[in-house]
Rosetta silent file (secondary structure, phi, psi, omega in degrees, C-alpha in Angstrom):
SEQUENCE: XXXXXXXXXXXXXXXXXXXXXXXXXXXXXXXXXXXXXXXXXXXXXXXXXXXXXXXXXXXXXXXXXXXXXXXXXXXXXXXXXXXXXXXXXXXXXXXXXXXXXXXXXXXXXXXXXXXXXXXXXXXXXXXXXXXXXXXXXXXXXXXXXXXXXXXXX
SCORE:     score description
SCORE:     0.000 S_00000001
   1 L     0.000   47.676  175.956   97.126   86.348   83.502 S_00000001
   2 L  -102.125  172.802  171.160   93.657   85.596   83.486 S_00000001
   3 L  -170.969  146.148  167.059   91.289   82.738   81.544 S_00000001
   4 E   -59.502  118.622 -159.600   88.120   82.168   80.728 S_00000001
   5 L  -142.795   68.764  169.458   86.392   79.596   82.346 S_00000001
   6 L    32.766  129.785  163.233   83.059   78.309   81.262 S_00000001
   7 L   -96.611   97.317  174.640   79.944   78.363   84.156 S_00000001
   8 L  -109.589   26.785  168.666   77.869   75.071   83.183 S_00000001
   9 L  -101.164  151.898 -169.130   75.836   75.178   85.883 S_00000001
  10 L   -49.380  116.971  158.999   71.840   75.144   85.527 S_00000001
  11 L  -137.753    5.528  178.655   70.579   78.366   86.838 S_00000001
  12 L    82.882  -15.144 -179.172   67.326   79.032   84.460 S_00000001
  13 L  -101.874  147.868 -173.005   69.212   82.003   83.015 S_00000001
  14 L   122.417 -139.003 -167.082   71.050   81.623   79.604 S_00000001
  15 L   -77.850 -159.434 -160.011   70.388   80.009   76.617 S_00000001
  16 L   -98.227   -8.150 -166.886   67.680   78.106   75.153 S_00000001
  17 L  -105.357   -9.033  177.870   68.602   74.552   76.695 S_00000001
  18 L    86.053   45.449 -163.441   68.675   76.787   80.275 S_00000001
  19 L  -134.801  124.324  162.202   72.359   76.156   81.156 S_00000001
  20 L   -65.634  117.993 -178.132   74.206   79.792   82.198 S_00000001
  21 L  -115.282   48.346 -167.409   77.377   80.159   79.471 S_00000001
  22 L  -119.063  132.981 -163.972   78.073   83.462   81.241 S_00000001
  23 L  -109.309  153.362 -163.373   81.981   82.918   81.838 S_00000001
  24 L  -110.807  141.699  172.006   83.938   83.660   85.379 S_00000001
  25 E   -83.761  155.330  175.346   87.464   85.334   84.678 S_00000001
  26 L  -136.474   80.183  177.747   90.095   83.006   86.607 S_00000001
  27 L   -17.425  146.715  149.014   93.551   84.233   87.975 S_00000001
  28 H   -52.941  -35.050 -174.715   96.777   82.925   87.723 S_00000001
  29 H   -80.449 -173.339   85.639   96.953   82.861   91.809 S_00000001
  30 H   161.422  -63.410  175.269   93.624   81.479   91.870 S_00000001
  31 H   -47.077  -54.093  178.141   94.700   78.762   89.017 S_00000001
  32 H   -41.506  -58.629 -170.459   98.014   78.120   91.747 S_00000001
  33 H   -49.307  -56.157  179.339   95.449   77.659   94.789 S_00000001
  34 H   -55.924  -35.501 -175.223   93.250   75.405   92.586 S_00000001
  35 H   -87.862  -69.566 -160.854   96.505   73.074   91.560 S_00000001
  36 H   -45.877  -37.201 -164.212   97.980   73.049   95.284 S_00000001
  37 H   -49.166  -67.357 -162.757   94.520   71.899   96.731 S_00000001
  38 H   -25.078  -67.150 -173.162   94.459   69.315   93.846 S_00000001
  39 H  -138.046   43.320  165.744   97.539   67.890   94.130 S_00000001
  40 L    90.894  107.462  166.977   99.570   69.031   97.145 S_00000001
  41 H   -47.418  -37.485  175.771  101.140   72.200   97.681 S_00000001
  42 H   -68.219   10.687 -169.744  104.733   70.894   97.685 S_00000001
  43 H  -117.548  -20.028 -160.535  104.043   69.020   94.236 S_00000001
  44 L  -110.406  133.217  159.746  102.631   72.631   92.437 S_00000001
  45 L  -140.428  136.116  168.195  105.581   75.459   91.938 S_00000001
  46 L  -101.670  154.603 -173.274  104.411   78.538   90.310 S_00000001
  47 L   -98.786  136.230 -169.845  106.562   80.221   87.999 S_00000001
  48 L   -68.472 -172.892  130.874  107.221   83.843   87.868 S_00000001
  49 L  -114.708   15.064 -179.688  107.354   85.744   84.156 S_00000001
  50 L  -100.271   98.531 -172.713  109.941   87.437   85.523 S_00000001
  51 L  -104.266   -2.176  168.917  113.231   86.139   84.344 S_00000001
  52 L  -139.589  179.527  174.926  115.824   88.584   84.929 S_00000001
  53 L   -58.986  -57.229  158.228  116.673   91.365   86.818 S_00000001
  54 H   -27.835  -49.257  164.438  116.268   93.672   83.820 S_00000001
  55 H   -53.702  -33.404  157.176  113.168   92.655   83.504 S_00000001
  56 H   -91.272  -50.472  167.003  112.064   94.840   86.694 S_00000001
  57 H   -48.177  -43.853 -168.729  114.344   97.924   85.929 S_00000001
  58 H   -93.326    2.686  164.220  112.965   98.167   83.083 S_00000001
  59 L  -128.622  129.551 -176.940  109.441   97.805   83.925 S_00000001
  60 L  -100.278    0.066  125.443  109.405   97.983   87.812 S_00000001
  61 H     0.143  -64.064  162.479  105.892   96.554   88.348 S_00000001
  62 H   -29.188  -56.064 -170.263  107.297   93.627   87.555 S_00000001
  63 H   -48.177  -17.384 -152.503  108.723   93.574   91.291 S_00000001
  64 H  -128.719   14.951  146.503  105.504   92.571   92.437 S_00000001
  65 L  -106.334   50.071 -174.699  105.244   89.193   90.457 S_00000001
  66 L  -144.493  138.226  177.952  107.645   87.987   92.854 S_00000001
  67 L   -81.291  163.165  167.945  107.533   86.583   96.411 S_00000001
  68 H   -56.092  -72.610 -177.166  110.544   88.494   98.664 S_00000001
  69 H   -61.283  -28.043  161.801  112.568   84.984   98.525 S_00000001
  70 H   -35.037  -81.384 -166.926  112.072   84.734   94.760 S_00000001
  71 H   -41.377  -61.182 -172.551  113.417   88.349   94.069 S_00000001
  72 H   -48.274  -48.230 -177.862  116.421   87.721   96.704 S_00000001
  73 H   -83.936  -26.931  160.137  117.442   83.946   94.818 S_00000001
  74 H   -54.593  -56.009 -164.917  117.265   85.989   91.038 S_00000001
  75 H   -49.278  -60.935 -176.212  119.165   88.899   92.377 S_00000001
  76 H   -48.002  -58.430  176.411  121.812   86.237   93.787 S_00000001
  77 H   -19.283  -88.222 -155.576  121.655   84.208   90.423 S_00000001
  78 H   -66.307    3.953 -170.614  122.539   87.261   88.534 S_00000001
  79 L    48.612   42.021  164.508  125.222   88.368   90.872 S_00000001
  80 L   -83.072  178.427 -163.192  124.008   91.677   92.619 S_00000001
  81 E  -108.305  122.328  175.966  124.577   91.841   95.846 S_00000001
  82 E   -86.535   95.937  154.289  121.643   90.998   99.121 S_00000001
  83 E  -112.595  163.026  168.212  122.485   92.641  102.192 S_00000001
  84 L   -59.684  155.928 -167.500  119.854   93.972  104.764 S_00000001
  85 L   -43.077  142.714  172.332  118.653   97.270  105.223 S_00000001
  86 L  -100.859    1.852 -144.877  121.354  100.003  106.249 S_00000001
  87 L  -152.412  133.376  161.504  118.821  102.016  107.500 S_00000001
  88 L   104.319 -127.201 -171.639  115.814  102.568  109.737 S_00000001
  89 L  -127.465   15.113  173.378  114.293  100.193  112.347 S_00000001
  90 L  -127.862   11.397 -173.842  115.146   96.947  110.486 S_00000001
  91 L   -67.890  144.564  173.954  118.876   97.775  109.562 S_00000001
  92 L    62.740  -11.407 -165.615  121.442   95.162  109.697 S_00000001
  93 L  -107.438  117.904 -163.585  118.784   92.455  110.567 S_00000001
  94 L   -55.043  141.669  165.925  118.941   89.867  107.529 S_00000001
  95 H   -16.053  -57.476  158.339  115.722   89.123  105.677 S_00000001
  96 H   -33.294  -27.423  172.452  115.658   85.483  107.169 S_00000001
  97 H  -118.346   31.976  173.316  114.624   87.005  110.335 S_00000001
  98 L    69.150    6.956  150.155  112.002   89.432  109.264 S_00000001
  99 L   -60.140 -170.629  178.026  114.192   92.343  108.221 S_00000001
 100 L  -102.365 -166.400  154.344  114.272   94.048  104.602 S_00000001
 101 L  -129.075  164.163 -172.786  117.056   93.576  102.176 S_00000001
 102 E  -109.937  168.798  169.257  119.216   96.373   99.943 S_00000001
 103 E  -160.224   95.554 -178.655  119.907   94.752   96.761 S_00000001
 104 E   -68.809  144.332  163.091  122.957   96.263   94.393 S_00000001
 105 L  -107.348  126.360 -159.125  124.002   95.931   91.098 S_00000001
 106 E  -118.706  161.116 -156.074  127.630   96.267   90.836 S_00000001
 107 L  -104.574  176.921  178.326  129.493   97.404   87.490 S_00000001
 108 L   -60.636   -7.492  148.092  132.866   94.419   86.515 S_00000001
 109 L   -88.861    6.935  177.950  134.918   96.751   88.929 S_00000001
 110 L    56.902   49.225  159.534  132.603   95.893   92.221 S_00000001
 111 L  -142.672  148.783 -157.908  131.531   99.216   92.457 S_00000001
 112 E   -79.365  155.877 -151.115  127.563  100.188   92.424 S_00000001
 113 L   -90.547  -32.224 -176.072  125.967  101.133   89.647 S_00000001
 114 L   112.705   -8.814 -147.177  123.369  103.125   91.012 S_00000001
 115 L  -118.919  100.907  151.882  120.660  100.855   90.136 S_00000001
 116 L  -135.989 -176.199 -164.139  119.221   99.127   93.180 S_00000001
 117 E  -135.176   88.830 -152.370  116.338   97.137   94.737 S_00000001
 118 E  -118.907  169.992  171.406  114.989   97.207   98.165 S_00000001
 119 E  -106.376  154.916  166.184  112.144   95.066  100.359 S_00000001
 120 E  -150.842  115.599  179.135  111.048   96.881  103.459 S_00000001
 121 L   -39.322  -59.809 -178.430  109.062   94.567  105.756 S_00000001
 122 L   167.296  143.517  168.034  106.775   97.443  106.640 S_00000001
 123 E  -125.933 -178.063  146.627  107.339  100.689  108.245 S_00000001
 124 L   -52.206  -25.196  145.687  105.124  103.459  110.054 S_00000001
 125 L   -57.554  -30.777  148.401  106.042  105.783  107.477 S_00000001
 126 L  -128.955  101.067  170.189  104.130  103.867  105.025 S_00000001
 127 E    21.097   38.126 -175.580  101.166  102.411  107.278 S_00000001
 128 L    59.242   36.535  137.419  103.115   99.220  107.922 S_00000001
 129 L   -69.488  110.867 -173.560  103.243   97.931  104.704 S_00000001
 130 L   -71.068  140.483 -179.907  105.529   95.708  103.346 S_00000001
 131 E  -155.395  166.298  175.435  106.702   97.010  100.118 S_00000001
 132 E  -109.914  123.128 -165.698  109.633   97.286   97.172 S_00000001
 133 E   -94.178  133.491  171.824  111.317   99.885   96.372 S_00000001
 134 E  -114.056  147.592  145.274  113.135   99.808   92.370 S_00000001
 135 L  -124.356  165.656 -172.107  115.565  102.461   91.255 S_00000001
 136 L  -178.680  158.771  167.916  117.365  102.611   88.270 S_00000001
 137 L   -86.086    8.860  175.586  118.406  105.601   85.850 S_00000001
 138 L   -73.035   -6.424 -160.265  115.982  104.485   83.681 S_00000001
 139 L  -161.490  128.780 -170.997  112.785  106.704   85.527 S_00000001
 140 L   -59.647  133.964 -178.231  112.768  109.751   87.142 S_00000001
 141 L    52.571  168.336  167.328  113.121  108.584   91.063 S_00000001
 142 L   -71.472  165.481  171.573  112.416  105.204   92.934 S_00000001
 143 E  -137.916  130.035 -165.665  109.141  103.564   92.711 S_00000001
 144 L  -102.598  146.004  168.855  107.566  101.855   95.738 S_00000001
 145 L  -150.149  134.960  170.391  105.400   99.102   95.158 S_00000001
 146 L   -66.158 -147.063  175.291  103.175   96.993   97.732 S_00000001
 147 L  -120.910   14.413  139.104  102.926   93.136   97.135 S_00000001
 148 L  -110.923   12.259  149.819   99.791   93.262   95.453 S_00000001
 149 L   129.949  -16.396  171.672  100.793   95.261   93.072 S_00000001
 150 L   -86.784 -176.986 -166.633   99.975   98.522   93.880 S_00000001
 151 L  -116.512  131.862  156.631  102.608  101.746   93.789 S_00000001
 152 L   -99.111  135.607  141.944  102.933  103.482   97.188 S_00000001
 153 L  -107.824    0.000    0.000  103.874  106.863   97.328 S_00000001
């Protein structure tokens, strides 16, 4: 999600007229920043490429083009289930208030699938990082991911 994005300023190095054509790569976040400044963060909404759930089991990377309330309003869309952590030192205390959330997939009998999706604010067990966990039968184990993008193990 990058683009190329022309350098026309004068620096003595470049071409024969002396203009630098040496091109800057330019994020998507970085395009987003550049539009809120522009014209008002509430007026700019960036859009995910993430459009289903499916779309992160099967590649779970994917988790991490998502803000925490993003992932939480798709899951609800698609009708798994949000509840907060069951577990640890943020259990029972809903997202909305800086807990984590569990997030279930349930089969047309309300019973889980096996396939779920959790946030964990940060814990001490991983350095206080907030991060996502995906599982699915699709991949040997869960896969942790921070929120830029990298996999914790």
């Amino acid at each position: 999600n990058t683009a190329p994005v022309e350098n026309t300023g004068s620096t003595g190095v470049g071409n024969a007229s002396g203009s630098n054509t040496s091109k800057k790569l330019i994020t998507g976040e970085d395009w987003n920043s550049y539009f809120k400044q522009q014209y008002g963060k509430n007026n700019v909404q960036w859009e995910s490429a993430v459009k289903s759930m499916d779309d992160i089991l099967d590649v779970p990377s994917n988790i991490t083009k998502l803000k925490p309330e993003q992932l939480s309003e798709l899951a609800r869309k698609e009708g798994w289930v949000v509840e907060p952590l069951g577990q640890g030192r943020k259990a029972g205390i809903p997202f909305e208030e800086g807990g984590g959330m569990s997030i279930r997939k349930l089969n047309p009998g309300g019973e889980p699938t096996g396939e779920y999706i959790q946030f964990h604010p940060g814990s001490t067990y991983h350095d206080s990082i907030p991060y996502y966990k995906v599982s699915s039968g699709k991949y040997k184990g869960a896969r942790r991911f921070d929120l830029d993008g990298g996999e914790v193990k």
